[in-house]
XYZ file of C-alpha atoms in Angstrom:
83
model
C -29.443 -32.802 -9.138
C -27.429 -32.374 -12.342
C -25.764 -28.997 -12.819
C -27.579 -28.304 -16.099
C -30.958 -28.905 -14.433
C -30.094 -26.523 -11.578
C -28.947 -23.920 -14.106
C -32.207 -24.229 -16.047
C -34.339 -23.904 -12.889
C -32.524 -20.782 -11.716
C -32.417 -19.345 -15.240
C -36.170 -19.789 -15.608
C -36.850 -18.212 -12.200
C -34.696 -15.184 -13.011
C -36.470 -14.744 -16.346
C -39.660 -14.030 -14.395
C -38.059 -10.791 -13.170
C -38.561 -7.668 -15.217
C -36.283 -6.921 -18.129
C -34.169 -3.846 -17.190
C -33.792 -2.916 -20.869
C -37.551 -2.417 -21.101
C -38.036 -0.759 -17.724
C -38.176 3.005 -18.234
C -38.204 3.631 -14.484
C -34.917 1.891 -13.793
C -31.802 3.860 -13.038
C -29.449 0.923 -13.364
C -26.919 0.499 -16.116
C -28.069 -2.310 -18.363
C -25.008 -2.312 -20.598
C -21.293 -2.070 -20.042
C -18.255 -2.271 -22.242
C -17.118 -5.794 -23.200
C -13.752 -5.109 -21.549
C -15.458 -4.569 -18.178
C -17.365 -7.821 -18.601
C -14.103 -9.584 -19.494
C -12.351 -8.216 -16.376
C -15.201 -9.405 -14.176
C -15.141 -12.900 -15.634
C -11.340 -13.152 -15.361
C -11.463 -12.295 -11.650
C -14.786 -13.689 -10.441
C -13.052 -16.498 -8.519
C -10.977 -14.179 -6.300
C -11.821 -13.330 -2.697
C -11.339 -9.572 -2.931
C -11.966 -9.128 0.799
C -8.548 -10.670 1.490
C -6.396 -7.573 0.980
C -3.247 -9.403 2.108
C -3.591 -11.929 -0.698
C -4.879 -9.498 -3.341
C -2.858 -6.354 -2.648
C -3.241 -4.852 -6.106
C -7.017 -5.047 -5.769
C -6.798 -3.129 -2.485
C -4.805 -0.387 -4.234
C -7.340 -0.175 -7.068
C -10.177 0.017 -4.520
C -8.420 2.865 -2.717
C -7.988 4.776 -5.996
C -11.657 4.325 -6.917
C -12.849 5.419 -3.458
C -10.634 8.507 -3.672
C -11.989 9.349 -7.132
C -15.558 9.086 -5.828
C -14.728 11.177 -2.769
C -13.289 13.926 -4.979
C -16.287 13.681 -7.298
C -18.589 14.337 -4.333
C -16.253 17.044 -2.981
C -15.499 15.348 0.344
C -13.056 17.518 2.330
C -9.432 16.383 1.953
C -8.857 16.003 5.714
C -11.368 13.126 5.902
C -10.253 9.520 5.637
C -12.131 7.665 2.951
C -13.342 4.133 3.556
C -13.766 1.606 0.766
C -16.599 -0.815 0.227
């Protein structure tokens, strides 16, 4: 099947889902800064699970997990695990 036909089929199926911008009961962020979108698109092809290959990503993950742990007041003696 041609790629544009597959895109159109999936696009049409996803359009049947609710629109998060119009859903007052949703607690999901429906907008983010263009810079965040740009970072995602620049790195979408990377396998972030491979911490040996993408060491900087592992360091960023550790920083984010530590920030979240401090935000939720996790005791300092605990080891934090990333996701």
